[in-house]
PDB file of C-alpha atoms in Angstrom:
ATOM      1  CA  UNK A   6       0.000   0.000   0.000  1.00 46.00           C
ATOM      2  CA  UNK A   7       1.392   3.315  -0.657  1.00 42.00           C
ATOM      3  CA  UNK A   8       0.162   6.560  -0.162  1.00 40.00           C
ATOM      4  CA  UNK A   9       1.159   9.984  -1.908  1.00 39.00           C
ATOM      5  CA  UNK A  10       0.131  13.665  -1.061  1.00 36.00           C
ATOM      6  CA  UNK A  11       0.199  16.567  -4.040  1.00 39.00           C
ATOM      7  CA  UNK A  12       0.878  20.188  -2.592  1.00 40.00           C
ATOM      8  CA  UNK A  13      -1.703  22.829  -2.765  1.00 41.00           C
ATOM      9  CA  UNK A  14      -4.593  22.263  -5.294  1.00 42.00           C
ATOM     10  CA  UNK A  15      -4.961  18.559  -4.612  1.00 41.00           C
ATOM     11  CA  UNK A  16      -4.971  15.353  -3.030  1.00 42.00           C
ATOM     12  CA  UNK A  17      -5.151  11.659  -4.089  1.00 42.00           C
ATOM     13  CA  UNK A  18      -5.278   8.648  -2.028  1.00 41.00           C
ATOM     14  CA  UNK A  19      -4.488   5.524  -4.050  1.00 44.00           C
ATOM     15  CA  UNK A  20      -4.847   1.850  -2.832  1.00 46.00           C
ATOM     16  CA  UNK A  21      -3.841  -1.042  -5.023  1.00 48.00           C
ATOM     17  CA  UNK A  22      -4.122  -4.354  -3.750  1.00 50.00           C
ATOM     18  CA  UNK A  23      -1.261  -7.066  -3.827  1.00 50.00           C
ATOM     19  CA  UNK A  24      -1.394  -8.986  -6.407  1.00 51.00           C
ATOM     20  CA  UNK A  25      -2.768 -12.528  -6.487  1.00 50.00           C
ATOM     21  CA  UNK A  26      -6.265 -14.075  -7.380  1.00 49.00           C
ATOM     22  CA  UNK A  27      -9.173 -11.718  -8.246  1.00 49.00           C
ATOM     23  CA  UNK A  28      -9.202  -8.817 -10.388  1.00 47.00           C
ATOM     24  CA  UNK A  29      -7.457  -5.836  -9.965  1.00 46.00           C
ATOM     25  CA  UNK A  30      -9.387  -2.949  -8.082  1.00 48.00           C
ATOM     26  CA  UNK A  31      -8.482   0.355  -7.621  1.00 45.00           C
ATOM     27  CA  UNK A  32      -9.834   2.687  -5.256  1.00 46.00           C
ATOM     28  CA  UNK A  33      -9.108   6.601  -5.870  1.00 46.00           C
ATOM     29  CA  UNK A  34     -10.216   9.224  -2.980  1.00 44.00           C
ATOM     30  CA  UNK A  35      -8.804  12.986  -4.268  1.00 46.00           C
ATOM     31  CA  UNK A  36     -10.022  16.482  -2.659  1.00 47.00           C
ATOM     32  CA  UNK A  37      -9.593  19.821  -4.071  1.00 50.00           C
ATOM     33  CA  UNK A  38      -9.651  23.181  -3.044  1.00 52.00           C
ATOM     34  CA  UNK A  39     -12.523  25.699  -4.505  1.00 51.00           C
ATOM     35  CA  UNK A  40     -11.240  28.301  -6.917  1.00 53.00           C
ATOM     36  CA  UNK A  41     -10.942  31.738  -6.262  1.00 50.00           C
ATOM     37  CA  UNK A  42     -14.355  32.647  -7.610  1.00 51.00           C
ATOM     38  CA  UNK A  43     -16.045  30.256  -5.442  1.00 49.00           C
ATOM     39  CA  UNK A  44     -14.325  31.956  -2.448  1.00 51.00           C
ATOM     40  CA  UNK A  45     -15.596  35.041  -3.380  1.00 49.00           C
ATOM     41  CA  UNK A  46     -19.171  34.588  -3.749  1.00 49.00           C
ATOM     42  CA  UNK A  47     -18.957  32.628  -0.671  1.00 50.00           C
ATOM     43  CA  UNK A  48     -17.804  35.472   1.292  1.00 49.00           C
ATOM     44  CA  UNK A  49     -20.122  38.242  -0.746  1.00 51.00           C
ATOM     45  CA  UNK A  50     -23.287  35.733   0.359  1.00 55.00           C
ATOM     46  CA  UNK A  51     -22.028  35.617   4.220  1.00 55.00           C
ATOM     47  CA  UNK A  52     -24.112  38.001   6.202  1.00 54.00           C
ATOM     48  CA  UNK A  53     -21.121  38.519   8.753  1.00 51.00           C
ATOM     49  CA  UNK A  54     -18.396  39.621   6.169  1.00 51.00           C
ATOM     50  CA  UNK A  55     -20.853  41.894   4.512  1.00 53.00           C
ATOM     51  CA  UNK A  56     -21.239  44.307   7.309  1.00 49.00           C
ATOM     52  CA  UNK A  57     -17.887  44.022   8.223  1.00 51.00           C
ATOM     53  CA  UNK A  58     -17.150  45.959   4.735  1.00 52.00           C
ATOM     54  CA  UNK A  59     -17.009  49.730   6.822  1.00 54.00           C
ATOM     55  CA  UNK A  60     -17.334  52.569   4.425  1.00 56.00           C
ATOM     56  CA  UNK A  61     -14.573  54.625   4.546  1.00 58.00           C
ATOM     57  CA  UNK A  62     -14.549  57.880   6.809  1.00 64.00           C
ATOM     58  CA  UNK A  63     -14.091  60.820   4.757  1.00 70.00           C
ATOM     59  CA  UNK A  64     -11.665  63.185   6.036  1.00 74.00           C
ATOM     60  CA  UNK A  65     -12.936  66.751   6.966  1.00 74.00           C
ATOM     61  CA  UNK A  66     -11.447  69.967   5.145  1.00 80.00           C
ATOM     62  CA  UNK A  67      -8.262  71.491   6.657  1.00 75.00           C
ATOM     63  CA  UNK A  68     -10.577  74.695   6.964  1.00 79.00           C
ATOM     64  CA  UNK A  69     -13.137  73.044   8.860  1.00 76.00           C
ATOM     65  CA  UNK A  70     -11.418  71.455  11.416  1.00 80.00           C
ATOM     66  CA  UNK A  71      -9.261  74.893  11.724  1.00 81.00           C
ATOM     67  CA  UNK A  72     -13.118  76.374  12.369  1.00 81.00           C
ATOM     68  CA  UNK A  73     -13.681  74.284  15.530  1.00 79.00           C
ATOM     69  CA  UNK A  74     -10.317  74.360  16.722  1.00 81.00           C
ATOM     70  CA  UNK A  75     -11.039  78.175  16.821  1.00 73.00           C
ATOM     71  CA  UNK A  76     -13.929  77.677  17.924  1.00 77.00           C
ATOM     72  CA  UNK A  77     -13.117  75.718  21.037  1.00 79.00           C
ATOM     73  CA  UNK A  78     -10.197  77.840  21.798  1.00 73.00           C
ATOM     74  CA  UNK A  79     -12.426  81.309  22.288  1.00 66.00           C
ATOM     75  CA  UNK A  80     -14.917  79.008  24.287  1.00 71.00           C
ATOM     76  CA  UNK A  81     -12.442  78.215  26.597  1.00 71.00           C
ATOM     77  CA  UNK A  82     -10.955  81.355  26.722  1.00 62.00           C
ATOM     78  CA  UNK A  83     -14.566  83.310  27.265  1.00 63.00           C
ATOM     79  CA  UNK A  84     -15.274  80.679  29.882  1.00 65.00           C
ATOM     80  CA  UNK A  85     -11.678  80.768  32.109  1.00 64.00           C
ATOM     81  CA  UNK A  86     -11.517  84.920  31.425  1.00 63.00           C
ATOM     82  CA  UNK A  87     -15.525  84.925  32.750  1.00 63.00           C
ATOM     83  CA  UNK A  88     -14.956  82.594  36.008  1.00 64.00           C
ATOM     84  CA  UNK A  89     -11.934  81.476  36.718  1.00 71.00           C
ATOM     85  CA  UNK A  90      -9.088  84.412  35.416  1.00 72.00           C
ATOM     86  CA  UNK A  91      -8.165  86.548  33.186  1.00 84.00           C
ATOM     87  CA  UNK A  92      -4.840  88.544  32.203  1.00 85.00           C
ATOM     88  CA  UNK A  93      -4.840  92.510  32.227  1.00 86.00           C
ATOM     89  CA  UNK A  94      -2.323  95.175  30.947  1.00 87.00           C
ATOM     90  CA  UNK A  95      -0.996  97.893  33.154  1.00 87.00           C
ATOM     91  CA  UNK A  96      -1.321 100.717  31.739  1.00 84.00           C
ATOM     92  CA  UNK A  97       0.154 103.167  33.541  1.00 87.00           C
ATOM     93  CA  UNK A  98       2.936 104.030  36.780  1.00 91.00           C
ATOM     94  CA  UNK A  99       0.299 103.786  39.610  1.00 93.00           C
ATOM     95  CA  UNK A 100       1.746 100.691  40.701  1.00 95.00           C
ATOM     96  CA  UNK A 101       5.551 101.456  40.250  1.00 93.00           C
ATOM     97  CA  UNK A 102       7.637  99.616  41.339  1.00 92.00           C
ATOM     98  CA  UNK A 103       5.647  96.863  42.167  1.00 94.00           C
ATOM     99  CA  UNK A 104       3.792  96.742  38.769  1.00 94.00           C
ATOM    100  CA  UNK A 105       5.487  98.247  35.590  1.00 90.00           C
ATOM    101  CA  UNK A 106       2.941 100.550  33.399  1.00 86.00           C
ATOM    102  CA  UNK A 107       5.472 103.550  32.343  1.00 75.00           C
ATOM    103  CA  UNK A 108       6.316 105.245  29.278  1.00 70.00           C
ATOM    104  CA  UNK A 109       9.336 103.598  27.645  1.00 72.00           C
ATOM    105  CA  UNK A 110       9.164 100.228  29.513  1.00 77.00           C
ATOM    106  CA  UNK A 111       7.332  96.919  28.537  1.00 81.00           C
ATOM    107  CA  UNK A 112       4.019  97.322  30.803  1.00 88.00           C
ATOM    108  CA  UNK A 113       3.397  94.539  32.876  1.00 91.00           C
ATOM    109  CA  UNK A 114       0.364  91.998  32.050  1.00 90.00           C
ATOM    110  CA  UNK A 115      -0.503  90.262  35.528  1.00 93.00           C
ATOM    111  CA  UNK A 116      -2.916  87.225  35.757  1.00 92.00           C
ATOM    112  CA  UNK A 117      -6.076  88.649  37.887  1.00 93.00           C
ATOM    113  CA  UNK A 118      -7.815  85.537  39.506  1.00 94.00           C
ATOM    114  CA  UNK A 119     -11.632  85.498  40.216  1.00 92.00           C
ATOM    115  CA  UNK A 120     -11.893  82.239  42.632  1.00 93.00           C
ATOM    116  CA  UNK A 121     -10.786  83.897  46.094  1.00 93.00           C
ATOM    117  CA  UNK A 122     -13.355  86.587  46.303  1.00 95.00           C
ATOM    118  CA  UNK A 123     -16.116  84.030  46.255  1.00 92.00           C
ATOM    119  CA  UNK A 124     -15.165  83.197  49.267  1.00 94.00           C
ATOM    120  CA  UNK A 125     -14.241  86.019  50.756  1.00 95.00           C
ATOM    121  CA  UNK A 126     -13.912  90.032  50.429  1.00 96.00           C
ATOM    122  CA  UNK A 127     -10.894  91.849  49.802  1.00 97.00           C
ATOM    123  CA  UNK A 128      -8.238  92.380  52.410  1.00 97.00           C
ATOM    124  CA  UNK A 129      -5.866  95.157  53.354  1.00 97.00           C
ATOM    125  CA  UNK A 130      -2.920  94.700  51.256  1.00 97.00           C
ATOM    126  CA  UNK A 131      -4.733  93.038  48.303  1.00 97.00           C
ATOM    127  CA  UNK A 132      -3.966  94.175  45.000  1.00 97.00           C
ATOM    128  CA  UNK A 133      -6.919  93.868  42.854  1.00 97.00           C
ATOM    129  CA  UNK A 134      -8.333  94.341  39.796  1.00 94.00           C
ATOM    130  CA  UNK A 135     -11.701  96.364  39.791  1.00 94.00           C
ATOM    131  CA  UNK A 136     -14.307  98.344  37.246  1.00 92.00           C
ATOM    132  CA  UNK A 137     -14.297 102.294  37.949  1.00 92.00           C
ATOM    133  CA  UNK A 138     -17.631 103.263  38.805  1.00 92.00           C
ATOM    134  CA  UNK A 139     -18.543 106.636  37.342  1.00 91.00           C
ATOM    135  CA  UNK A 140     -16.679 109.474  39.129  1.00 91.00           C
ATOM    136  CA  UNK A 141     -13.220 107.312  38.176  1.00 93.00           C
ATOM    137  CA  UNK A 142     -14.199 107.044  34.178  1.00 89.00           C
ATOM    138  CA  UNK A 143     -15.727 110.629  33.903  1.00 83.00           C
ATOM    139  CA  UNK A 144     -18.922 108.693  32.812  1.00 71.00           C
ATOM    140  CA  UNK A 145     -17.562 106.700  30.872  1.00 70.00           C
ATOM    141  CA  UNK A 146     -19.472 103.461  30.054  1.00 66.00           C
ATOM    142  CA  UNK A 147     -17.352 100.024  29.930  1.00 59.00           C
ATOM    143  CA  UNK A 148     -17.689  98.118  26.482  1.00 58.00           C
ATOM    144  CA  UNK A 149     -20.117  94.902  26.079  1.00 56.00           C
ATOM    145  CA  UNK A 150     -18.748  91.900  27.447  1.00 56.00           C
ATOM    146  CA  UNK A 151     -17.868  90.918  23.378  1.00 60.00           C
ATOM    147  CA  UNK A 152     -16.610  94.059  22.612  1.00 57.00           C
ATOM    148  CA  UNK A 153     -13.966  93.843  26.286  1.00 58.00           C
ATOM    149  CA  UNK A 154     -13.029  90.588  25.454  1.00 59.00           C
ATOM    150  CA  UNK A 155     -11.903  91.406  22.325  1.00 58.00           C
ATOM    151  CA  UNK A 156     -10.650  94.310  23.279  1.00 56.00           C
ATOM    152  CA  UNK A 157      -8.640  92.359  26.216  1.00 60.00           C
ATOM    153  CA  UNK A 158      -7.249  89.944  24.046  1.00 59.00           C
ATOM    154  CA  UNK A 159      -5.879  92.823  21.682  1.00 58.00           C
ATOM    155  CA  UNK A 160      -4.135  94.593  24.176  1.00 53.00           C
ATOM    156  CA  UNK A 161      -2.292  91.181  25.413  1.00 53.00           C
ATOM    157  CA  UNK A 162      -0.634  91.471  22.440  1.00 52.00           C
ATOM    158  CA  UNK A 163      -0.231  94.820  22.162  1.00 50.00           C
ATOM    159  CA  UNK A 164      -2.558  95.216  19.077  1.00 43.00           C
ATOM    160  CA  UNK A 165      -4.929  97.723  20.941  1.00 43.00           C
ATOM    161  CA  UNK A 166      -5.768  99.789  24.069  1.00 50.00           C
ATOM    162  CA  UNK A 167      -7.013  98.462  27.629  1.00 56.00           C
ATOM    163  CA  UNK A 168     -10.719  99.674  27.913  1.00 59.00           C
ATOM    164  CA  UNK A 169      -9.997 102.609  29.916  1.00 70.00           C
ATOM    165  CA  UNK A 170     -12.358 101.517  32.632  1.00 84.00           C
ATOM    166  CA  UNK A 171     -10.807  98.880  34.912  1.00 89.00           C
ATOM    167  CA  UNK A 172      -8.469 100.272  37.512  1.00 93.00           C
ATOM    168  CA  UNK A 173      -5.479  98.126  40.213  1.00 95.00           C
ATOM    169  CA  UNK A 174      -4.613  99.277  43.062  1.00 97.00           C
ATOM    170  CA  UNK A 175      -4.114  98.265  46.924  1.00 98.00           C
ATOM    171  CA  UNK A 176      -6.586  97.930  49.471  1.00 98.00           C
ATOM    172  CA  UNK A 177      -5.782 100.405  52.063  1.00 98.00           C
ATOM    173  CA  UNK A 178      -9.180 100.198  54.519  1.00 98.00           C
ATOM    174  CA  UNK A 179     -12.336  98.504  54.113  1.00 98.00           C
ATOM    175  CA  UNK A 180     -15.796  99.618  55.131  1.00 97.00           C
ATOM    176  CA  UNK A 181     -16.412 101.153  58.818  1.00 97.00           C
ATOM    177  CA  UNK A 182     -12.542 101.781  58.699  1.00 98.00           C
ATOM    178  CA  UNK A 183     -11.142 105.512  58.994  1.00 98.00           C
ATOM    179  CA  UNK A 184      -8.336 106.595  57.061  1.00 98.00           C
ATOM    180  CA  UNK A 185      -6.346 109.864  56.810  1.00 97.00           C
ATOM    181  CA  UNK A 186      -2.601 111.475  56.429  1.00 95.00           C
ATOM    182  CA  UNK A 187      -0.342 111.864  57.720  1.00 93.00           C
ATOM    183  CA  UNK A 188       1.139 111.383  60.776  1.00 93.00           C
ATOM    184  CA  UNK A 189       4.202 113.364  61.599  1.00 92.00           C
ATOM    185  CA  UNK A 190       6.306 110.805  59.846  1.00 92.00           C
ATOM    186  CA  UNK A 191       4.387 111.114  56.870  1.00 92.00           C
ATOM    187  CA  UNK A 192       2.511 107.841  57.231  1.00 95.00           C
ATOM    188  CA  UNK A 193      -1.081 107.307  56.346  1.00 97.00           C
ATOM    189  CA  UNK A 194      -3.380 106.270  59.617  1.00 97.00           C
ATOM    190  CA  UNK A 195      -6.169 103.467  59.342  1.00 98.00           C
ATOM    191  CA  UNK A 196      -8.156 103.850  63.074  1.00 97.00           C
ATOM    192  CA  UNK A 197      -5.309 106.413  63.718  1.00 96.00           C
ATOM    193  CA  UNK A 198      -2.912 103.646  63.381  1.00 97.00           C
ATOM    194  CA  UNK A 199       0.361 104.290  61.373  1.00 97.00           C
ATOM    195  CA  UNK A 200       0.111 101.693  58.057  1.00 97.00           C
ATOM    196  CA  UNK A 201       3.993  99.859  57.513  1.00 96.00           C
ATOM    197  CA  UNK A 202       4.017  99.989  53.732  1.00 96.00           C
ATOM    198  CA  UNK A 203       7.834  99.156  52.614  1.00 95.00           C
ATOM    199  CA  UNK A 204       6.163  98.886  49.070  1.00 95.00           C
ATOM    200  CA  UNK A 205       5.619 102.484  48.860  1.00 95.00           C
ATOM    201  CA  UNK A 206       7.468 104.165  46.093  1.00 94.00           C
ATOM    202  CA  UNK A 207       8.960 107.858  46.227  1.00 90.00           C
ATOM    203  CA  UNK A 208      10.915 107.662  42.956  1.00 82.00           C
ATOM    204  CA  UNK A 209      14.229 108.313  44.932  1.00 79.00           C
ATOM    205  CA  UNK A 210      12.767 111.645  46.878  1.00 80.00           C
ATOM    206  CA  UNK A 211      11.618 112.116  50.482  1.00 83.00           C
ATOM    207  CA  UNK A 212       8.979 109.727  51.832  1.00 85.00           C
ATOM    208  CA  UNK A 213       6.197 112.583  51.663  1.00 88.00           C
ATOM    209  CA  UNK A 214       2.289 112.000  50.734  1.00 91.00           C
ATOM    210  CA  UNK A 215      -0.029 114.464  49.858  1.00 89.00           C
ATOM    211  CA  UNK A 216      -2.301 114.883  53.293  1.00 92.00           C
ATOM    212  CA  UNK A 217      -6.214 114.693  53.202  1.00 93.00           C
ATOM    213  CA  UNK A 218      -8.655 114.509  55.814  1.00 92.00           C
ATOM    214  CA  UNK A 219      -9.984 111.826  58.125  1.00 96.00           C
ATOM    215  CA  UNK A 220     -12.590 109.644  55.623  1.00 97.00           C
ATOM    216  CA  UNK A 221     -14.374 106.695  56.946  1.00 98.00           C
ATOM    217  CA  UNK A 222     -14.937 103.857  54.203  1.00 98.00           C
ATOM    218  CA  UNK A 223     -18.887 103.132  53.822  1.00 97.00           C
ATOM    219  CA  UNK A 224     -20.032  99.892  54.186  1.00 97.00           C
ATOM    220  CA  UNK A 225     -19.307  97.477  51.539  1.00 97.00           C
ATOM    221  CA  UNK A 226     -16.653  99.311  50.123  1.00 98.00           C
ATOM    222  CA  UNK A 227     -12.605  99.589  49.549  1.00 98.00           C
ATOM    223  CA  UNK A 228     -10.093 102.346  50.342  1.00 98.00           C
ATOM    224  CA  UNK A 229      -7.807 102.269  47.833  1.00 98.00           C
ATOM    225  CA  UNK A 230      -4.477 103.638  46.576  1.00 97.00           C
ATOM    226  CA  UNK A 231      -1.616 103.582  44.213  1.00 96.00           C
ATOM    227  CA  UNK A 232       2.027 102.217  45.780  1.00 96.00           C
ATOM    228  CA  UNK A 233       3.665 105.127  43.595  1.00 95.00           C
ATOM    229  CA  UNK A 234       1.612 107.356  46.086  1.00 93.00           C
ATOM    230  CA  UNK A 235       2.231 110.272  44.405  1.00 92.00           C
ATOM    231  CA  UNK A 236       2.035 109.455  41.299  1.00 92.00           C
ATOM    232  CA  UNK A 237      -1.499 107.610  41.706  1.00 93.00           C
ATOM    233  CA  UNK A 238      -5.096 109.005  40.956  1.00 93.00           C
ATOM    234  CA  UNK A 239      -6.701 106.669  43.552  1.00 95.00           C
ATOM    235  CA  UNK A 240      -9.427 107.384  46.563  1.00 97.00           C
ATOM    236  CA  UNK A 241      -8.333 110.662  47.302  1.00 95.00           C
ATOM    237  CA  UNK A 242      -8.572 111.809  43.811  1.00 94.00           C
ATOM    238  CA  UNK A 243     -12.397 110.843  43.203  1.00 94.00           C
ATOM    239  CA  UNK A 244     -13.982 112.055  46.386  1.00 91.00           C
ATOM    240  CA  UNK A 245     -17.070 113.161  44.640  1.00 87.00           C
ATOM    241  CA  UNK A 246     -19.281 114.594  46.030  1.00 90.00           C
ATOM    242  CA  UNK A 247     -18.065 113.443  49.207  1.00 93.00           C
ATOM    243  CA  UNK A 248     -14.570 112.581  50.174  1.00 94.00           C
ATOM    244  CA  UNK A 249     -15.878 108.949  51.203  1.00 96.00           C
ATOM    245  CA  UNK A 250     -17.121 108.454  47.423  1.00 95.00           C
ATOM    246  CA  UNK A 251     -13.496 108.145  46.453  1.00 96.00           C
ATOM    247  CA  UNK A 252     -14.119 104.266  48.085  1.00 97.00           C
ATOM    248  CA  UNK A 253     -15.019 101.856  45.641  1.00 97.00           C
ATOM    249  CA  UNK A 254     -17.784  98.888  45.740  1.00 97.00           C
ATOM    250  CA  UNK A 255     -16.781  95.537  46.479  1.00 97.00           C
ATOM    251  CA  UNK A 256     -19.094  94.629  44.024  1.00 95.00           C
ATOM    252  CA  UNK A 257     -16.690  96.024  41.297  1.00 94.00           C
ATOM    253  CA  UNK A 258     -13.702  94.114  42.161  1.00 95.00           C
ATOM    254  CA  UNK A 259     -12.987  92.105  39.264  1.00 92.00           C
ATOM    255  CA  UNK A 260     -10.310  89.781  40.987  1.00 94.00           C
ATOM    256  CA  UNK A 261      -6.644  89.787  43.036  1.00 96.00           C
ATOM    257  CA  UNK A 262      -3.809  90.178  41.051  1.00 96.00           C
ATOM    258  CA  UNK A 263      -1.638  87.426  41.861  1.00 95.00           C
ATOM    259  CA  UNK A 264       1.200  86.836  39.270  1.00 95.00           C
ATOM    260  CA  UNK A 265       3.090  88.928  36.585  1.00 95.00           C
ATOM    261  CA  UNK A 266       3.054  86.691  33.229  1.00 92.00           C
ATOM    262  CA  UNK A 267       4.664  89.214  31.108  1.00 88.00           C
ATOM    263  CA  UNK A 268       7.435  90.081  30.930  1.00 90.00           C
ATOM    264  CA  UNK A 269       9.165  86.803  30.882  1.00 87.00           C
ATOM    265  CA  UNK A 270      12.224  88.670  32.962  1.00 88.00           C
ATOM    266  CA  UNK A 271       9.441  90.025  35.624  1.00 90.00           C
ATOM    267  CA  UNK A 272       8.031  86.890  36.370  1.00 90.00           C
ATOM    268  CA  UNK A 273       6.703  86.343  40.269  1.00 93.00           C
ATOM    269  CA  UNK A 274       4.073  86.703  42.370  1.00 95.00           C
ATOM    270  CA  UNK A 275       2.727  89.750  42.974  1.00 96.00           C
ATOM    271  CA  UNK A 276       2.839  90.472  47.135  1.00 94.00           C
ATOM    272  CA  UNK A 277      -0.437  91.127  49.417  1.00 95.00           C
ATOM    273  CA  UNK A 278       1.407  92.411  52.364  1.00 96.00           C
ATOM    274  CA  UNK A 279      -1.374  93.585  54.779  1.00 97.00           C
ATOM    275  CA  UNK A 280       0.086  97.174  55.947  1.00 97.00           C
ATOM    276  CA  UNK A 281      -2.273  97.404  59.337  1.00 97.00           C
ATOM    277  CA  UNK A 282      -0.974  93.886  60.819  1.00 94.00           C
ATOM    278  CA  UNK A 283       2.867  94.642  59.253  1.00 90.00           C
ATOM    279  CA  UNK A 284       2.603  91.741  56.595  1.00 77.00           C
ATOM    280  CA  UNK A 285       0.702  88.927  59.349  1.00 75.00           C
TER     281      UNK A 285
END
């Protein structure tokens, strides 16, 4: 008996018996594969390899997929600028030296945070970010929330103007608090204690404010003032009608300043030492 195997397209089993009495009887067994075509309608008639056949995705536009990655990216910005925090320029030398805003010099931009102030009011020492009401603007309204955005963005870059209307400075006093200059050092007096206020800024010249009378800060709002003291249009300045009008609403404080972004060589933290308590 002898067996034989062909590769691939066949197979044939051949038995031949010994030889001897009776005829000779062969018995032939052979399987083949199906052809290609069989294989393919096979496949085209199966239910399961049918749907298994995915249509292609077609790949959106460059332009549309630039669209909602736009799109997304001023979401998120209206969003974190709206609740969370939002960058502002300094426009001018109120500040100096703990904020740059001066002419010739790269004015500051300092990241303004909005979370602390849910949970609390401003404190002595804060510097914060806050909307002028209307004897600080001379009237003037503050743009649509579209139009300030915008308009925010812009000046980051330096491709326009900060709106004019938003204002930083430090809390001196809150509300129920008097305030007044000077002592005979030259210090300003909160409950006719002397304030310790090593950020103060006399450009090089005698440590000398500009006096005004005892004011006590209504209810609800903020005494506030300029660390280049006298170089700052602050509470003193908009006393109208009343001296104690020159205190802002704590409902206008935007947020606390808390770090200088830009420029990259000013980078830090911006400090909230409390003058009454002497930085506790």
């Amino acid at each position: 008996m002898s067996h034989r195997v062909n590769d691939d397209s066949s197979s044939t089993w051949e038995t031949t018996p010994p030889t001897g009495d009776g005829p000779e009887r062969t018995t032939r067994f052979s399987t083949s594969k199906p052809s290609s075509s069989s294989r393919s309608s096979s496949r085209e008639d199966d239910p399961v390899a049918r749907f298994s056949k995915k249509k292609a995705k077609k790949k959106q536009p460059f332009w549309k997929e630039l669209l909602v990655i736009f799109s997304v990216a001023l979401l998120l910005t209206v969003v974190i600028q709206t609740f969370v925090a939002r960058v502002f320029v300094i426009p001018s030398a109120s500040m100096e030296t703990t904020l740059h805003g001066c002419t010739g010099c790269v004015n500051d931009k300092v990241l303004v945070e909005k979370i602390t102030y849910l949970f609390r009011d401003p404190q002595p020492g804060d510097v914060i970010v806050f909307r002028g009401p209307p004897n600080w603007t001379g009237g003037k309204e503050p743009p649509n929330f579209m139009v300030g955005t915008l308009q925010d963005l812009g000046s980051m870059v330096n491709l326009s103007e900060p709106s004019g209307t938003d204002f930083i400075k430090r809390v001196i006093a809150v509300g129920g608090q008097t305030v007044e200059c000077c002592d005979d050092q030259g210090r300003v007096l909160v409950d006719g204690k002397p304030l310790d206020e090593p950020y103060l800024n006399f450009g090089g010249g005698p440590r000398q404010q500009d006096s005004f009378e005892k004011v006590t800060v209504p209810a609800g709002k903020l005494w506030v003032m300029g660390d280049n003291r006298n170089n700052s249009s602050d509470s003193r300045k908009h006393g109208d009608p009343t001296p104690a009008d020159g205190a802002i609403p704590i409902s206008n404080v935007v947020g606390k300043a808390r770090v200088i972004v830009i420029p990259v060589g000013r980078w830090g933290s911006i400090s909230d030492y409390n003058p009454q308590t002497g930085g506790k």
